[in-house]
Short mmCIF file of C-alpha atoms in Angstrom, two decimals:
data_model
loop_
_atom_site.label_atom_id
_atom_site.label_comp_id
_atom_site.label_asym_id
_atom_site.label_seq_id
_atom_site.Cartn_x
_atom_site.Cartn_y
_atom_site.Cartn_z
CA UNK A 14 0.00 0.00 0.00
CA UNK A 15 1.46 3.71 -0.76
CA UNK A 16 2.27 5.28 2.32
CA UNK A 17 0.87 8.43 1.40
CA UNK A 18 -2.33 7.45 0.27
CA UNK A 19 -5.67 9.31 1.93
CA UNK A 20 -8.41 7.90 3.65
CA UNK A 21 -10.46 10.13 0.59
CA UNK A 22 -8.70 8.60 -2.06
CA UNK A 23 -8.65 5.02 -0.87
CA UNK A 24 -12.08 5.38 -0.27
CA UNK A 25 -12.55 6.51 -3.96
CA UNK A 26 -10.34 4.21 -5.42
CA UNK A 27 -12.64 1.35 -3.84
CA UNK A 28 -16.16 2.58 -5.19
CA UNK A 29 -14.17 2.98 -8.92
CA UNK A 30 -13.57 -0.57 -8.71
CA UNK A 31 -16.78 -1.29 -7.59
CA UNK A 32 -18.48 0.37 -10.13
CA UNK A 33 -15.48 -0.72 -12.94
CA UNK A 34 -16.58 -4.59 -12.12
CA UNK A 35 -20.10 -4.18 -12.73
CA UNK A 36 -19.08 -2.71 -16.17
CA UNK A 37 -16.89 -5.21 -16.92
CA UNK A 38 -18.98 -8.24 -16.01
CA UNK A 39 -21.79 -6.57 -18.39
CA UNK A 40 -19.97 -5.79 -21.75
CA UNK A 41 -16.08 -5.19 -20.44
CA UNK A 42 -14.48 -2.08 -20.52
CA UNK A 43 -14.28 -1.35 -16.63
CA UNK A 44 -10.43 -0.30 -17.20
CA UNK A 45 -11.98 2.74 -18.30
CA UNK A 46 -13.16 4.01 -14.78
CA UNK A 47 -10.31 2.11 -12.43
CA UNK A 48 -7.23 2.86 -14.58
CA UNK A 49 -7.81 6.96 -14.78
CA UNK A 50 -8.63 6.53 -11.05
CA UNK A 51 -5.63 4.77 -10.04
CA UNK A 52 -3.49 7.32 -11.89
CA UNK A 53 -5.07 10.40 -10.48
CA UNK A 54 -5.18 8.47 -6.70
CA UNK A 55 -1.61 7.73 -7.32
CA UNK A 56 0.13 10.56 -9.41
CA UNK A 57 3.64 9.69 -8.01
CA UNK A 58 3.79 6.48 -8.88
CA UNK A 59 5.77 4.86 -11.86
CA UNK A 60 2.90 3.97 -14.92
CA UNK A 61 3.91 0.63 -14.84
CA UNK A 62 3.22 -0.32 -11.05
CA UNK A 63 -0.42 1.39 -11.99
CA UNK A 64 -1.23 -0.96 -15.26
CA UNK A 65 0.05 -3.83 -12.85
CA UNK A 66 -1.89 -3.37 -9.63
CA UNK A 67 -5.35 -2.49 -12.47
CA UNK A 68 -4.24 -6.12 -13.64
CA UNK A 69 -4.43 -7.17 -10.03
CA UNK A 70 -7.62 -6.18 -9.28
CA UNK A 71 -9.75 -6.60 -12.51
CA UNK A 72 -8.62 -10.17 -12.46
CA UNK A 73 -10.53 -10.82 -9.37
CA UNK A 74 -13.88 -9.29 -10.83
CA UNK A 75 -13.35 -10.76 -13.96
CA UNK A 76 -13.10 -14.23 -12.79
CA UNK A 77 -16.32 -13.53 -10.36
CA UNK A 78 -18.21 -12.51 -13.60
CA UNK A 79 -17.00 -15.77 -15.53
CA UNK A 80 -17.92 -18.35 -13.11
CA UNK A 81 -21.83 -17.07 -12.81
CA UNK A 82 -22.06 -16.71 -16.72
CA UNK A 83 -20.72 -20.16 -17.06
CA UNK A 84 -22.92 -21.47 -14.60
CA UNK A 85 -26.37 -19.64 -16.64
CA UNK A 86 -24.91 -18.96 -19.61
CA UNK A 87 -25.41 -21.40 -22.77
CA UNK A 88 -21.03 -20.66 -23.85
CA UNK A 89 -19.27 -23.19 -24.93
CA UNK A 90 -16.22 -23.10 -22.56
CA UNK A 91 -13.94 -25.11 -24.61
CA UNK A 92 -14.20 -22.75 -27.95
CA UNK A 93 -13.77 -19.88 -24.67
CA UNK A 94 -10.51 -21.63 -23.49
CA UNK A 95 -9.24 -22.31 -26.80
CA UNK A 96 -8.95 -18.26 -27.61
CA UNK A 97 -8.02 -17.88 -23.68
CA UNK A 98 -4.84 -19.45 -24.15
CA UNK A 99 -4.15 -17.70 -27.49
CA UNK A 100 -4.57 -14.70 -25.32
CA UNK A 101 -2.52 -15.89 -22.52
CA UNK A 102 0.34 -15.34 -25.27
CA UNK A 103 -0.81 -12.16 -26.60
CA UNK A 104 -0.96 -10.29 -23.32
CA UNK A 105 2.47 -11.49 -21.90
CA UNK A 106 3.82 -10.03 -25.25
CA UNK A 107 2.06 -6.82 -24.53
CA UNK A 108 2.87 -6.22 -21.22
CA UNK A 109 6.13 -6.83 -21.83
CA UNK A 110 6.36 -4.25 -24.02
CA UNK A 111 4.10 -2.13 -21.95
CA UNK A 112 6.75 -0.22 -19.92
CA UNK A 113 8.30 1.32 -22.91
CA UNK A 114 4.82 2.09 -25.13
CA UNK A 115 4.32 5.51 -26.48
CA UNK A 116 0.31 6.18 -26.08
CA UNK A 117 0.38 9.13 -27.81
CA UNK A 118 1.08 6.70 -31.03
CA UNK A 119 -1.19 4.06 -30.26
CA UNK A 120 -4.12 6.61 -28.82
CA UNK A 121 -4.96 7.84 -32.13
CA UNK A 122 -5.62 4.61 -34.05
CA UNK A 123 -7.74 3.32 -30.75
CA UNK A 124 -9.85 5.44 -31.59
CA UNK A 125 -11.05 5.10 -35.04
CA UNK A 126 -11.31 1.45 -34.62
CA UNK A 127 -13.65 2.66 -31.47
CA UNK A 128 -15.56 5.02 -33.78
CA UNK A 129 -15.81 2.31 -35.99
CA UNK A 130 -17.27 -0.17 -33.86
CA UNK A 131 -19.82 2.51 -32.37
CA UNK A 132 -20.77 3.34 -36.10
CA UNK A 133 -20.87 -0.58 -36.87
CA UNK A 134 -23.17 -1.25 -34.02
CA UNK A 135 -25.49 1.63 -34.22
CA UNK A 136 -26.29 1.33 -37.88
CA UNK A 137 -27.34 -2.80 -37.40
CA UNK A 138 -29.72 -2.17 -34.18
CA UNK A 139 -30.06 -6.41 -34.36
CA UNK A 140 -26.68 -6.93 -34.29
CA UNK A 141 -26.27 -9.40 -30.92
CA UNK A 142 -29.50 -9.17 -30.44
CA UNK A 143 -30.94 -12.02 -32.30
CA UNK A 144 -30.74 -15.80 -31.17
CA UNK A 145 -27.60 -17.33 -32.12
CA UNK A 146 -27.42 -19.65 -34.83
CA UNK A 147 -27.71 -23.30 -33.84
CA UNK A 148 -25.39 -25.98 -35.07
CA UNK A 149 -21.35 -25.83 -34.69
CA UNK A 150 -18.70 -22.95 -35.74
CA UNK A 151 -16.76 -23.36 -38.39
CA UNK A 152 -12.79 -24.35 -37.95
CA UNK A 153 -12.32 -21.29 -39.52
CA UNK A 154 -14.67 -18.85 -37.59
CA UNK A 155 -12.71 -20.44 -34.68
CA UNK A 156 -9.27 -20.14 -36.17
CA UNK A 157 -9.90 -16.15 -36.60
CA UNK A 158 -11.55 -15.75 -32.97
CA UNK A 159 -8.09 -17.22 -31.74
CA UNK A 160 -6.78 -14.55 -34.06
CA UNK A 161 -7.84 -11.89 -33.73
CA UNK A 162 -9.95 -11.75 -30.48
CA UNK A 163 -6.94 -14.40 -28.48
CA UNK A 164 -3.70 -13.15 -29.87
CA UNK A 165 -4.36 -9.70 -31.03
CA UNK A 166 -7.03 -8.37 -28.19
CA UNK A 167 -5.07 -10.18 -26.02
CA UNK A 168 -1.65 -8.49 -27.22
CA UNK A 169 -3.97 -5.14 -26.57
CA UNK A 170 -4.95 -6.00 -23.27
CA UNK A 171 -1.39 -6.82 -21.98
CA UNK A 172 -0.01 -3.58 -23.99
CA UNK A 173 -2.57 -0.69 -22.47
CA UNK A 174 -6.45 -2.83 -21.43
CA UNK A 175 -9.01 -0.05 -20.97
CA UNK A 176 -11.65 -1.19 -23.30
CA UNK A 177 -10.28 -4.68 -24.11
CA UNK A 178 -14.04 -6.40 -22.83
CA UNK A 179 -15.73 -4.09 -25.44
CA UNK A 180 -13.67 -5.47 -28.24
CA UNK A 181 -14.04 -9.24 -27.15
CA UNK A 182 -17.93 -8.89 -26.95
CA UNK A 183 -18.01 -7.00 -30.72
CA UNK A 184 -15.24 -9.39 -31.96
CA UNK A 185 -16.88 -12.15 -30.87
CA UNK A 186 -20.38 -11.00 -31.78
CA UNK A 187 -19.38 -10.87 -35.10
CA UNK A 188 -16.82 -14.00 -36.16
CA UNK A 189 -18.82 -16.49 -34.28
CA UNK A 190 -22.27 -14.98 -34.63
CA UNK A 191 -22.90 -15.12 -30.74
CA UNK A 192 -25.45 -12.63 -29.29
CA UNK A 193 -24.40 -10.33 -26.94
CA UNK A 194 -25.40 -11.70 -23.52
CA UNK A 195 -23.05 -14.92 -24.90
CA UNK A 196 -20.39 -12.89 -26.46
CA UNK A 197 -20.27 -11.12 -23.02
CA UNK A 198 -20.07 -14.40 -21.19
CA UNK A 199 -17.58 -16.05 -23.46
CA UNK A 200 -15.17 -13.03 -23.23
CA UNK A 201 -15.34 -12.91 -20.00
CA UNK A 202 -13.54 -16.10 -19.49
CA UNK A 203 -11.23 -14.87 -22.64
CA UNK A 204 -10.70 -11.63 -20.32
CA UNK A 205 -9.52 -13.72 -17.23
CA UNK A 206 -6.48 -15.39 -19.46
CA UNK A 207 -5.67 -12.18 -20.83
CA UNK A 208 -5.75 -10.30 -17.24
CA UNK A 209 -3.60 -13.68 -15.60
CA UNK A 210 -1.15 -13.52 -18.75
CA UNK A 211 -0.61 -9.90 -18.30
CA UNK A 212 -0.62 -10.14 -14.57
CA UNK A 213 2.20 -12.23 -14.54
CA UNK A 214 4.52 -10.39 -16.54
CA UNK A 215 3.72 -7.27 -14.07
CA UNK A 216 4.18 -9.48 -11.40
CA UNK A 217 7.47 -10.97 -12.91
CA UNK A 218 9.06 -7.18 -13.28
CA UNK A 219 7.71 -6.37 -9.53
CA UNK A 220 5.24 -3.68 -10.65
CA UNK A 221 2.40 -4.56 -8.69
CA UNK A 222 0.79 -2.62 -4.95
CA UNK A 223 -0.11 -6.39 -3.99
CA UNK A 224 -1.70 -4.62 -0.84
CA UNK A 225 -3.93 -1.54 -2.76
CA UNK A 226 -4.81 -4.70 -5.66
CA UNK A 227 -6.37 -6.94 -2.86
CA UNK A 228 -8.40 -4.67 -1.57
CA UNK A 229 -9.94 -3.08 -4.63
CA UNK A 230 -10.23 -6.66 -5.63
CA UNK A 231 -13.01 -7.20 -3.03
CA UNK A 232 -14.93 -4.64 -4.25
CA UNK A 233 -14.19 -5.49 -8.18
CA UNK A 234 -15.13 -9.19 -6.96
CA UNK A 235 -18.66 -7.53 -6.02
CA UNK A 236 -19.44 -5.60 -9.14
CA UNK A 237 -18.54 -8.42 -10.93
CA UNK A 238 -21.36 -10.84 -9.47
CA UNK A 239 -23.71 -8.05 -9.73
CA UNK A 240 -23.01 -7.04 -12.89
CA UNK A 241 -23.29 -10.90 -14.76
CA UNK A 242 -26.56 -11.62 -13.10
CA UNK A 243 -27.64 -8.15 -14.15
CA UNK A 244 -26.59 -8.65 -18.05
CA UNK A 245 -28.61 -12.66 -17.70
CA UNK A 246 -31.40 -11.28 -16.47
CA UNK A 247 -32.02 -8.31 -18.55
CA UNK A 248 -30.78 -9.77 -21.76
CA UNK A 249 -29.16 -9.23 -24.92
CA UNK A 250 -30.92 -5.49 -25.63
CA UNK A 251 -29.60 -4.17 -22.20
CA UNK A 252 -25.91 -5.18 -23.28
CA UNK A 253 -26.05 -3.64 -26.14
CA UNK A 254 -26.76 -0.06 -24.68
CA UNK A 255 -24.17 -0.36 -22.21
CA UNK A 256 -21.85 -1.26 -24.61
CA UNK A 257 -22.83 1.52 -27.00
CA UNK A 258 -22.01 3.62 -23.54
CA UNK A 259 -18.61 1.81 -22.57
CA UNK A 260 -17.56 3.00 -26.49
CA UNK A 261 -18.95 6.56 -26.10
CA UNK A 262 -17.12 7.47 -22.49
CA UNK A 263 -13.78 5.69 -23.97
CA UNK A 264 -13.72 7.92 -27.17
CA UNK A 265 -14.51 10.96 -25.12
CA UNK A 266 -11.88 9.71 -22.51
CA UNK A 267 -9.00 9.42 -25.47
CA UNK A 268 -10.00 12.12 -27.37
CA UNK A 269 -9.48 14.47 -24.20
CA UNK A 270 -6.23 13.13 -23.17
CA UNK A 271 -5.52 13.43 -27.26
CA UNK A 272 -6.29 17.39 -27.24
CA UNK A 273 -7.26 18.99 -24.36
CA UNK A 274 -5.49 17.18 -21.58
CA UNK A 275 -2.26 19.11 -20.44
#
């Protein structure tokens, strides 16, 4: 735990991560809320111990939200584990590079494939809304989810996170035709490989507040359960909006630190 860390701020911290695993168990993207809070609670301390002790806790709520969706969810966990370990891989690559990354470089193109996805998923209102197909995926439906949602989103995740839940539900919405209640609970169990790959690399380097990451994982551990009965209760429709949300707040997030931040 820092030693000069207020009651206040503590106190803060724990109600972002609260509220940042409720968003994550729903549609992902809970890095959004934590990670800004963690560097504003902690503005003395190195980037990389920040990304690692974020790691720490959203691995807790993430895991929370993947064990109720598996239990009520209709996923099939083996397709889910398959791209899990593919982005096992990609996120120890990308947080090993994530000391030395340059996010004025990479901020940019975040965001127009972010305004990309909002225009993609505002302009096809039934897209993850409707049933699923029935009948298996195709090897190669599967071979690009490993792709591109395992090794690349994973590589993402490892490399910078905030928003990396979004991407999983869209990019698995879309190559395996999943709705959005069981893209959401198959990338949530995606999302716990790629926070334990990248958690270990932080953990390897010694860039982790193992204290400060326990306890926001309690509360992260709550707004996770929440937040995955929530999303199986209310459906496919209310996933959709707060993803359409989660993609509005990050663009607005980026584009400030792009322009107007100091």
């Amino acid at each position: 735990m820092p030693p000069d860390i207020s009651l206040f701020t503590l106190t803060l911290l724990c109600l972002a991560a609260l509220a940042a695993g409720w968003i994550d168990a729903v549609v992902g993207g809970g890095g959004l809320l934590l990670l800004p809070a963690l560097l504003v609670g902690l503005p003395h301390t190195p980037v990389a111990y920040v990304l690692g002790t974020n790691k720490s806790t959203a691995v807790v709520g993430t895991t929370a939200a993947a064990v109720t969706y598996v239990r009520k969810a209709p996923i099939d966990v083996r397709t889910a584990l398959r791209i899990g370990l593919a982005a096992v891989a990609g996120s120890l690559v990308g947080a090993f590079f994530a000391a030395g990354i340059n996010s004025a470089v990479l901020r940019p193109l975040i965001m127009a494939v972010l305004l990309a996805v909002l225009v993609f998923v505002l302009v096809r209102p039934s897209f993850g809304t409707a049933v699923a197909p029935s009948g298996p995926v195709s090897r190669k439906r599967i071979a690009a989810a490993i792709l591109i949602a395992g090794l690349g989103i994973g590589f993402y995740d490892g490399l910078i996170g905030p928003g990396t839940g979004a991407f999983l539900v869209v990019a698995l919405a879309a190559v395996l035709h999943m709705d959005l209640v069981t893209a959401s609970a198959t990338s949530k169990v995606v999302n716990v490989c790629t926070n334990l790959g990248s958690l270990t690399m932080f953990a390897i380097q010694g860039t982790v507040l193992w204290q400060l990451g326990a306890l926001l994982a309690l509360f992260n551990f709550a707004g996770g359960l929440v937040g995955a009965r929530m999303a199986l209760k209310r459906g496919a429709g209310f996933v959709r909006g707060v993803l359409v949300v989660v993609v509005v707040a990050l663009l607005c997030k980026l584009g400030y630190d792009e322009w107007l931040a100091v």
